[in-house]
Tab-separated table of C-alpha atoms (C1' of nucleotides) in Angstrom:
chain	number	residue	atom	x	y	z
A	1487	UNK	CA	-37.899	-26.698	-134.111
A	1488	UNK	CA	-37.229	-24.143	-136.950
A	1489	UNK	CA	-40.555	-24.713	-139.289
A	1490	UNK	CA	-38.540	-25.006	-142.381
A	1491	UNK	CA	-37.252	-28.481	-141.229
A	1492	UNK	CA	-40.152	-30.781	-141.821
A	1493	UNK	CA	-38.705	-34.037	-142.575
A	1494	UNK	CA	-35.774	-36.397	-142.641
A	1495	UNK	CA	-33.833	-35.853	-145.839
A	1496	UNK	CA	-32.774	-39.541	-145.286
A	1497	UNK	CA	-35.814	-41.944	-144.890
A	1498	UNK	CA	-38.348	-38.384	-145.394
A	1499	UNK	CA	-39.628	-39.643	-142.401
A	1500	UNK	CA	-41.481	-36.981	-140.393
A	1501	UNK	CA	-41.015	-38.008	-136.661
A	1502	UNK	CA	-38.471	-35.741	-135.868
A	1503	UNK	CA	-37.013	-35.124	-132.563
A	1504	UNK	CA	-35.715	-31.937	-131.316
A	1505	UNK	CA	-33.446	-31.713	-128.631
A	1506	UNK	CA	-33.591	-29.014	-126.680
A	1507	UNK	CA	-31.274	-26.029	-127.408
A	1508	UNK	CA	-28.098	-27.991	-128.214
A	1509	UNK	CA	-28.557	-27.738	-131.991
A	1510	UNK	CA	-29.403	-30.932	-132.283
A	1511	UNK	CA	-32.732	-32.401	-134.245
A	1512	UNK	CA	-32.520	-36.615	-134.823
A	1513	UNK	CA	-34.867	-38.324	-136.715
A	1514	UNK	CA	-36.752	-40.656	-134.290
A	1515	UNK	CA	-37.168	-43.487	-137.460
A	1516	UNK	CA	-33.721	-43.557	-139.102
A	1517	UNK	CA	-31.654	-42.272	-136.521
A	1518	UNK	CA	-30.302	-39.952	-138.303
A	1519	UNK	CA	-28.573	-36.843	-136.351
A	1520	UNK	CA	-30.113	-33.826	-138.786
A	1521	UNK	CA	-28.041	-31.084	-136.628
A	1522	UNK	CA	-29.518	-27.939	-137.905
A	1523	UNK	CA	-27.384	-24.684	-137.540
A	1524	UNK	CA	-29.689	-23.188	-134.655
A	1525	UNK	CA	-30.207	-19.847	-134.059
A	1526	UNK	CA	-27.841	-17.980	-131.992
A	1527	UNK	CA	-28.984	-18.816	-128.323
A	1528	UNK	CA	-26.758	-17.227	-126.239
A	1529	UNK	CA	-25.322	-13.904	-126.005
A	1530	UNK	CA	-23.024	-13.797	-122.509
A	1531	UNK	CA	-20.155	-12.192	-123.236
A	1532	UNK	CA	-19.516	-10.896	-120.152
A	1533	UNK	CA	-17.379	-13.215	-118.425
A	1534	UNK	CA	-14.766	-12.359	-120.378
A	1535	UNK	CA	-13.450	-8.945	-119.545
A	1536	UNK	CA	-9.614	-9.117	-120.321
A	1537	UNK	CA	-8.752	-5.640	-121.669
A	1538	UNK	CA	-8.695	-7.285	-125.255
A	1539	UNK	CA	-12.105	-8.550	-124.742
A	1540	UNK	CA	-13.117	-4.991	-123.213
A	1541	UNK	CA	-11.158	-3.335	-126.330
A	1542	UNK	CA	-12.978	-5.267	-129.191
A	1543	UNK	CA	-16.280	-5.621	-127.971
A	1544	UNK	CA	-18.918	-5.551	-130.336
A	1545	UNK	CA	-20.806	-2.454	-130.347
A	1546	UNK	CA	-22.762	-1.134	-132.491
A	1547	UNK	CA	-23.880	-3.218	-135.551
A	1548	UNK	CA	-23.128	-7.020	-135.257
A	1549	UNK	CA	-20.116	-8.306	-136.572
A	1550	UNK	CA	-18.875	-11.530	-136.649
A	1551	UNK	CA	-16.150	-13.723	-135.032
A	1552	UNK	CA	-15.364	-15.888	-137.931
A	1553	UNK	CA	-14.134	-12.814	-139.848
A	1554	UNK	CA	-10.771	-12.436	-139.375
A	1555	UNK	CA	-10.051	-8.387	-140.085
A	1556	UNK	CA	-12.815	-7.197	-137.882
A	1557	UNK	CA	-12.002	-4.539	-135.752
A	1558	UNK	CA	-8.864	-5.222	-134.820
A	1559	UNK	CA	-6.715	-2.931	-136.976
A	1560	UNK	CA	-4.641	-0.457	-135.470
A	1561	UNK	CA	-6.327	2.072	-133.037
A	1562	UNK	CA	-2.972	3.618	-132.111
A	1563	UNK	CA	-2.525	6.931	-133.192
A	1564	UNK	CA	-6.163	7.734	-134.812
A	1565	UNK	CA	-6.030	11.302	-136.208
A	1566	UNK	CA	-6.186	13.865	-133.918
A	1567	UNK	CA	-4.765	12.291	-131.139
A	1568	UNK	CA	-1.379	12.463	-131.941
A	1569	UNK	CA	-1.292	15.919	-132.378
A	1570	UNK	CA	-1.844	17.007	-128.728
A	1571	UNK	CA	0.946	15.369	-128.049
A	1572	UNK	CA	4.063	16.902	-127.596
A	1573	UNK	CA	7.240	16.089	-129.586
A	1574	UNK	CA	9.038	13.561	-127.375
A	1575	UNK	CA	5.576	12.049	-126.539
A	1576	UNK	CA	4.826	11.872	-130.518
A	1577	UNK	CA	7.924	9.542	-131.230
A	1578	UNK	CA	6.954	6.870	-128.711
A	1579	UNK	CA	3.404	7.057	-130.522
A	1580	UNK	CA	5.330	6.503	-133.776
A	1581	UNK	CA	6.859	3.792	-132.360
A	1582	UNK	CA	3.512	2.202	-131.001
A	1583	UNK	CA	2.019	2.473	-133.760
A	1584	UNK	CA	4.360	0.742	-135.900
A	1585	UNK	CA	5.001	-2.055	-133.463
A	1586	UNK	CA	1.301	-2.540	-133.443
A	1587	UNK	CA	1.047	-2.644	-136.974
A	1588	UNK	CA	3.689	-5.429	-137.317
A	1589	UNK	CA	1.964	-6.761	-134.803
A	1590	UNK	CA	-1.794	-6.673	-136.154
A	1591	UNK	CA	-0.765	-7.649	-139.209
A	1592	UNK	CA	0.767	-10.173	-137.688
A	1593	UNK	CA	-2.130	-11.517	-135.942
A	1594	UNK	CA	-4.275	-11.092	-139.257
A	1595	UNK	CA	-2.269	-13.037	-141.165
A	1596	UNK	CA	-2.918	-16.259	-138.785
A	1597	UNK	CA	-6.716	-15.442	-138.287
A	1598	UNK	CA	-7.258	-15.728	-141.832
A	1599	UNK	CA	-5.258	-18.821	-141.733
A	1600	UNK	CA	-6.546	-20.165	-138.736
A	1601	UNK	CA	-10.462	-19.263	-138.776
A	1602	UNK	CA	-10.390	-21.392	-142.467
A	1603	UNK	CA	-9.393	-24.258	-140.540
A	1604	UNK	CA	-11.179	-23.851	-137.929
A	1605	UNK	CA	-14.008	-23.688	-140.234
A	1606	UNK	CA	-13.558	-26.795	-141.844
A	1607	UNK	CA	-13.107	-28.518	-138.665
A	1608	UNK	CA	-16.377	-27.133	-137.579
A	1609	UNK	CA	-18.439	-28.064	-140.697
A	1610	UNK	CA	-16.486	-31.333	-140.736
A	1611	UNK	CA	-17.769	-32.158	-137.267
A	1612	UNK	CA	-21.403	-30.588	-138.049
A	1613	UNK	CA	-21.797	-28.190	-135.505
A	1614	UNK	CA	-23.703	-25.440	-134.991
A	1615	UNK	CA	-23.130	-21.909	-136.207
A	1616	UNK	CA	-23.244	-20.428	-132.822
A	1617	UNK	CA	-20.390	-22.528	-131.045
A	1618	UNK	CA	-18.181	-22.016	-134.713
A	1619	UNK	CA	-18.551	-18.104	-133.598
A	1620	UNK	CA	-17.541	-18.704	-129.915
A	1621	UNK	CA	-14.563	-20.818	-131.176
A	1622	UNK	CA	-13.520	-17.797	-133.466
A	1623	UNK	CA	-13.776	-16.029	-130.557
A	1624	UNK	CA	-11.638	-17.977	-127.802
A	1625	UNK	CA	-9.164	-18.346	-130.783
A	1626	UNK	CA	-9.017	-14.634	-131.723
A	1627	UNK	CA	-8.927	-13.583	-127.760
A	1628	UNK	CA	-5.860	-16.447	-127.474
A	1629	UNK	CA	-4.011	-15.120	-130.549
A	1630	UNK	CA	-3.599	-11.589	-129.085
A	1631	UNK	CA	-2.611	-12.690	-125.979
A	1632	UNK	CA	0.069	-14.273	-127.467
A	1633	UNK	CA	-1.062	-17.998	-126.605
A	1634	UNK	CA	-0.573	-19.495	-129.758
A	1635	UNK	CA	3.403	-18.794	-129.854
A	1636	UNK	CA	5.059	-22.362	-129.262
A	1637	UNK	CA	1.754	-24.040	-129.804
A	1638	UNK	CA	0.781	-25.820	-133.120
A	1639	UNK	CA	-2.191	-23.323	-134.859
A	1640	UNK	CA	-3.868	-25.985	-135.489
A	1641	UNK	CA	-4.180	-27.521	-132.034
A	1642	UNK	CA	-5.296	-24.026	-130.595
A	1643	UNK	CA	-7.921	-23.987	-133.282
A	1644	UNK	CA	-8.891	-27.319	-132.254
A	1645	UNK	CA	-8.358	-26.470	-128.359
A	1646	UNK	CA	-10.762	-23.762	-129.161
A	1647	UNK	CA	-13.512	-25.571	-130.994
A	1648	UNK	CA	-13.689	-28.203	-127.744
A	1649	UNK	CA	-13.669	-25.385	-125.173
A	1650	UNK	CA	-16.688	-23.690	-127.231
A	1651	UNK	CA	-18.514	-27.249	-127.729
A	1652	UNK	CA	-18.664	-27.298	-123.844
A	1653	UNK	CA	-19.842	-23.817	-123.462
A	1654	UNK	CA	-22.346	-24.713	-125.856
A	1655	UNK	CA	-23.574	-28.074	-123.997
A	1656	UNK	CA	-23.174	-29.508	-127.556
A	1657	UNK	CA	-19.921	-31.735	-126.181
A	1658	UNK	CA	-17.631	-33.720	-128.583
A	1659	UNK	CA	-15.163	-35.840	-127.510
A	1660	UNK	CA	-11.278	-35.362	-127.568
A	1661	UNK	CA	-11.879	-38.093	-130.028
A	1662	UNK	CA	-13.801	-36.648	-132.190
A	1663	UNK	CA	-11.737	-33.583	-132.323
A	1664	UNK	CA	-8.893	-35.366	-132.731
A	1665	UNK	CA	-10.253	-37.072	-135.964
A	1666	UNK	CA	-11.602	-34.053	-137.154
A	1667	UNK	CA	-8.198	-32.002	-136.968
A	1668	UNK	CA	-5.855	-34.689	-137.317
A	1669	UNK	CA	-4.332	-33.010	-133.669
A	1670	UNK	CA	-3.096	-35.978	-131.093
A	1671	UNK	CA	-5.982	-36.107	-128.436
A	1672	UNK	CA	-3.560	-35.143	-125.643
A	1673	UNK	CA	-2.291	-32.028	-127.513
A	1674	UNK	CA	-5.988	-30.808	-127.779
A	1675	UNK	CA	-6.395	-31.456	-124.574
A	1676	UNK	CA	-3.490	-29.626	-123.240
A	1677	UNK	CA	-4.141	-26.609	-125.089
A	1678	UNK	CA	-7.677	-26.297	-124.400
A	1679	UNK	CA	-6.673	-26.252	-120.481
A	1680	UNK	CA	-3.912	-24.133	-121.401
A	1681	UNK	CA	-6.012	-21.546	-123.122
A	1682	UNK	CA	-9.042	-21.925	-121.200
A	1683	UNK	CA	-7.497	-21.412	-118.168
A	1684	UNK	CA	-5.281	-18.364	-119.148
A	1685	UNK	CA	-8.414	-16.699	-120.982
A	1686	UNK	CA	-10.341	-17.254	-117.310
A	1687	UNK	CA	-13.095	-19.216	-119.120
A	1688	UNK	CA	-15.041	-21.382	-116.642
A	1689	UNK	CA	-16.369	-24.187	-118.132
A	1690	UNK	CA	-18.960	-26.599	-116.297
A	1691	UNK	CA	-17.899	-30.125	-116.255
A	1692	UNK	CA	-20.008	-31.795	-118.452
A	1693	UNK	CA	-23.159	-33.378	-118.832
A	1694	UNK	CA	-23.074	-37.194	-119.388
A	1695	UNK	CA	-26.750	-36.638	-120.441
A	1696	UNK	CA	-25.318	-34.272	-123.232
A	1697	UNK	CA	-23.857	-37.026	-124.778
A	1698	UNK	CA	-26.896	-39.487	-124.941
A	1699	UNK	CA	-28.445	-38.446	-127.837
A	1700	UNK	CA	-25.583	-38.707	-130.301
A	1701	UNK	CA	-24.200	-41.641	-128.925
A	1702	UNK	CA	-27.630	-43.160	-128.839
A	1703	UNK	CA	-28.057	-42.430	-132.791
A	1704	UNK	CA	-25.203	-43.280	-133.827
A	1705	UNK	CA	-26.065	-47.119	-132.142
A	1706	UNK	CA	-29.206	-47.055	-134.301
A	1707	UNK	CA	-31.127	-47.287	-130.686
A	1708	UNK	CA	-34.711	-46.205	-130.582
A	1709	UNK	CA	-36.121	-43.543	-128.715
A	1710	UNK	CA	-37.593	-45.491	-125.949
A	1711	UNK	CA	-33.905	-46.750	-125.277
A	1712	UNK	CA	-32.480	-43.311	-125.022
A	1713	UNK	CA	-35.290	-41.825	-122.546
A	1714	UNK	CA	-34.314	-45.034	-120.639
A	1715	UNK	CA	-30.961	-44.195	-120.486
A	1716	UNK	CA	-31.666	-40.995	-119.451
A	1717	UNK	CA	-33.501	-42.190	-116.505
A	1718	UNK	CA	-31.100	-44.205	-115.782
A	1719	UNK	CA	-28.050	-41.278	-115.710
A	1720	UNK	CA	-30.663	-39.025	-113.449
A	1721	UNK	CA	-30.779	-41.824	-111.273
A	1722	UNK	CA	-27.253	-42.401	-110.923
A	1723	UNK	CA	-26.929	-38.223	-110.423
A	1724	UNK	CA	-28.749	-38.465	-107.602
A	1725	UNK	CA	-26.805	-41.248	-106.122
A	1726	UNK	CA	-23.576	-39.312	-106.436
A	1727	UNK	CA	-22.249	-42.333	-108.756
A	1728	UNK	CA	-21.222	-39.268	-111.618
A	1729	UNK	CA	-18.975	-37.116	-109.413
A	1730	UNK	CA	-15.375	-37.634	-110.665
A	1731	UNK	CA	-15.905	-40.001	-113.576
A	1732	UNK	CA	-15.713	-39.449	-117.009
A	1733	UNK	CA	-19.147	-38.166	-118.468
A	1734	UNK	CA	-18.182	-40.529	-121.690
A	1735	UNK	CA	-18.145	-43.189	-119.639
A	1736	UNK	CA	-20.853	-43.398	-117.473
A	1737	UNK	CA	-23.027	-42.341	-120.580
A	1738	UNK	CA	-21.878	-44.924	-122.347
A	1739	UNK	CA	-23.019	-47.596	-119.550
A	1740	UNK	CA	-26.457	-45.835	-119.462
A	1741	UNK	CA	-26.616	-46.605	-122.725
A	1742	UNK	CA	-25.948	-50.218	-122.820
A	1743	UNK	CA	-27.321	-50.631	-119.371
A	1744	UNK	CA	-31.016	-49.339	-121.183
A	1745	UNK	CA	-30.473	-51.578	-124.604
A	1746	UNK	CA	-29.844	-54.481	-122.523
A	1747	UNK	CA	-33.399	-53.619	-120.128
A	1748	UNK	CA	-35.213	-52.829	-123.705
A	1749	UNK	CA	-34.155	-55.649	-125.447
A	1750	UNK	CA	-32.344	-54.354	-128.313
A	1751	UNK	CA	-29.120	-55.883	-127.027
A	1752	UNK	CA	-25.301	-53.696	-128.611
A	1753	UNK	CA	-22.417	-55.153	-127.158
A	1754	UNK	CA	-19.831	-53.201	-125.010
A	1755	UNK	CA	-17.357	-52.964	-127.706
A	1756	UNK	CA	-20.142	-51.066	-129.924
A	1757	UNK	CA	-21.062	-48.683	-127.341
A	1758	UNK	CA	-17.840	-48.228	-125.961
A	1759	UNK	CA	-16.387	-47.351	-129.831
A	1760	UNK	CA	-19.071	-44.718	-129.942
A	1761	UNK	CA	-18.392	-43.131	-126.738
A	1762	UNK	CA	-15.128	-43.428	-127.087
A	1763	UNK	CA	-14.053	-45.115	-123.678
A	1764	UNK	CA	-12.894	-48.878	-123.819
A	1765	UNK	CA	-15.187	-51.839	-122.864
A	1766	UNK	CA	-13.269	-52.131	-119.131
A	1767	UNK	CA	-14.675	-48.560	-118.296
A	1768	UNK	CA	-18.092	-49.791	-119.371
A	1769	UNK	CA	-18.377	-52.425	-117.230
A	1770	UNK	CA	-16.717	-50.527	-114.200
A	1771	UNK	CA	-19.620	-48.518	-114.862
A	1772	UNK	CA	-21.819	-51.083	-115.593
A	1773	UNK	CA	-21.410	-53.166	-112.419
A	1774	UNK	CA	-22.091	-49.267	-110.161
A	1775	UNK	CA	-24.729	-48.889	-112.206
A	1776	UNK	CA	-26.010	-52.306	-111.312
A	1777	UNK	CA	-25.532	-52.635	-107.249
A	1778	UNK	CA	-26.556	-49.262	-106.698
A	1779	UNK	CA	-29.977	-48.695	-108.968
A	1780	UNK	CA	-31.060	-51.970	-108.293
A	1781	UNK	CA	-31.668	-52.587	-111.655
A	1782	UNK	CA	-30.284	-56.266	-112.042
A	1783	UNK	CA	-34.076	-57.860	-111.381
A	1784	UNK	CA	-34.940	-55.995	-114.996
A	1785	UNK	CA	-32.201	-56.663	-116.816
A	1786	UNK	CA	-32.299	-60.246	-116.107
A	1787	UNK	CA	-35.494	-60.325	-116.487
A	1788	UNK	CA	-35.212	-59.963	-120.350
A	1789	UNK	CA	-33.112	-62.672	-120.473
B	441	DA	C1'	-15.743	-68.047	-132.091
B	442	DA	C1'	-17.295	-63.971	-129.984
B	443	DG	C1'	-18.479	-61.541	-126.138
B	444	DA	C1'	-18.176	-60.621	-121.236
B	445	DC	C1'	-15.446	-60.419	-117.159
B	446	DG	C1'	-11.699	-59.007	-114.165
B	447	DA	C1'	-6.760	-58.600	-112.693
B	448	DA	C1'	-2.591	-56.155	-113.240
B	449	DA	C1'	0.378	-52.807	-114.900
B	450	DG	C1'	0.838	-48.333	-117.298
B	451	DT	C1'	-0.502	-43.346	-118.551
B	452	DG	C1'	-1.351	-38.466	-117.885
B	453	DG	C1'	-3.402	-35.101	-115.017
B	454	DT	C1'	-4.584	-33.192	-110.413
B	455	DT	C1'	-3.584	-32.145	-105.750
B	456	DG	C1'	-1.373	-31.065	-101.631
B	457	DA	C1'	2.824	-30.808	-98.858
C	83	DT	C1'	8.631	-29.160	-107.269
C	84	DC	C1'	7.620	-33.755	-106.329
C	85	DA	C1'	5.043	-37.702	-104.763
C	86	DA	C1'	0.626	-39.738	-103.874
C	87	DC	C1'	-3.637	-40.473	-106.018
C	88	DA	C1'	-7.892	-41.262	-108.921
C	89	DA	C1'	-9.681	-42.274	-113.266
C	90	DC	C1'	-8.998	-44.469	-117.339
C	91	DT	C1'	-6.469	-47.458	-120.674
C	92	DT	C1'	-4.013	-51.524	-122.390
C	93	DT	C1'	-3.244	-56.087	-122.234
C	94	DC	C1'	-4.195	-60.567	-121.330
C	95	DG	C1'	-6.130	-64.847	-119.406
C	96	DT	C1'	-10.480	-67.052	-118.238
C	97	DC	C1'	-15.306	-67.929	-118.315
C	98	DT	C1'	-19.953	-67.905	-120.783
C	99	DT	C1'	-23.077	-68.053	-124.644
DNA sequence: AAGACGAAAGTGGTTGA
DNA sequence: TCAACAACTTTCGTCTT
């Protein structure tokens, strides 16, 4: 945990919890979710060799994705090229390079438009620093490729911000995205496989345990609840009862599964708001959760 | 009255011929 | 390209606390 965060601006209480590298620090009294703007934690920008990617890597000093006019401007017809070109070759050049200035131009017009809102999506939803830059990035990589044409800006922004929460292991929900950009939840959806899947980015299904922490502060739980629930997901790994399902989901059960075994009883419409599923996927959940992990003896036990 | 439960029909996406 | 399919949702009636 970054030294200069010593207490809970809410209650000031000092029994702070850091979780792990997702940018995420909750305050173990309140509940509050303090989500400090972490350092930058990963640097792979390898996987994404398109010839764009190859074209505007950063070398050199760092520069920064969230700027929209870096780099990018024409680097057709640089002096001296051009003149060891001969005549006929020299008015195709001229003709590049005007088409790429319309075209640059072009594109820098909607990444000055687009990384503002993406930027007040991203502050909106509170994430961290590092997954605003890799959102800049998947947008400015899909904005020369031409992704955005016939696609709302906005919902590529948003497609973008999702696709670089996942990277990150920081997840949001469609949901929450949707709220946050005022985008219909399928659109985002759509364009994030769209884009993600024309940009080659491979992103790992994720995590239900990704989601515990946020969900679990959000339902006021306490921290023995959420390493319960935890337990309880690892569990349920290891019995192959995650493959296929939602992650939302079978978090969510965890969750109330662990609040019923602790005492600190939230119904399922509470935890299934929060997660965002509905109270039937809970319980479908619920009831695995219950015939497989054996866990009924506990539960009713608290009864 | 509120919450939990489950059946049934509908939705959107994936997969495989 | 289309149909089957799995997961999830919506809706609604019934049971439990």
């Amino acid at each position: 945990m970054p030294n200069y965060i010593k207490k809970c601006p809410e209650c000031g209480s000092i029994n702070l919890s850091h979780h792990k590298e997702k940018g995420e620090i909750i305050c173990r009294d309140c509940g509050l979710v303090l989500e400090e703007k972490m350092v930058d934690f990963e640097q792979e920008w390898r996987e994404f060799d398109s010839e764009q990617a190859e074209r505007v890597r950063r070398t050199g000093a760092p520069s920064t994705w969230t700027k929209f006019d870096r780099g990018l401007g024409t680097d057709i017809g640089q002096k001296g090229d051009i003149y060891k070109l001969e005549s006929k070759g020299r008015n195709k050049f001229f003709r590049l390079r005007k088409w790429q200035y319309r075209v640059s131009t072009a594109i820098e017009r909607n990444l000055k438009l687009a990384l503002a809102e993406l930027k007040r999506v991203a502050s909106y939803l509170k994430l961290p620093k590092s997954v605003e830059e890799e959102a800049a990035r998947i947008y400015t990589l899909a904005v020369q490729r031409g992704l955005v044409r016939g696609r709302s800006m906005e919902s590529v922004v948003a497609g973008a911000l999702y696709a670089a929460c996942r990277r990150h292991e920081v997840p949001r929900t469609l949901d929450e995205l949707s709220e946050a950009s005022g985008i219909d939840k399928k659109e985002i959806g759509r364009t994030y496989r769209f884009v993600t899947r024309e940009l080659g980015i491979r992103i790992l299904p994720s995590n239900p345990v990704d989601y515990i922490p946020r969900f679990a502060s959000a339902l006021r739980l306490n921290p023995d609840t959420q390493s319960k629930a935890v337990e309880i997901l690892e569990k349920a790994q290891n019995s192959e009862l995650t493959s296929g399902r939602g992650p939302t989901g079978i978090a969510a059960a965890s969750l109330y599964v662990a609040a019923l075994i602790n005492g600190e009883k939230k119904t399922q419409r509470e935890v299934a708001d929060v997660a965002g599923v509905t109270e039937v996927t809970i319980r479908n959940r619920y009831k695995e959760l219950l015939k497989k992990l054996k866990l009924k003896d506990q539960v009713k036990k608290k009864e």
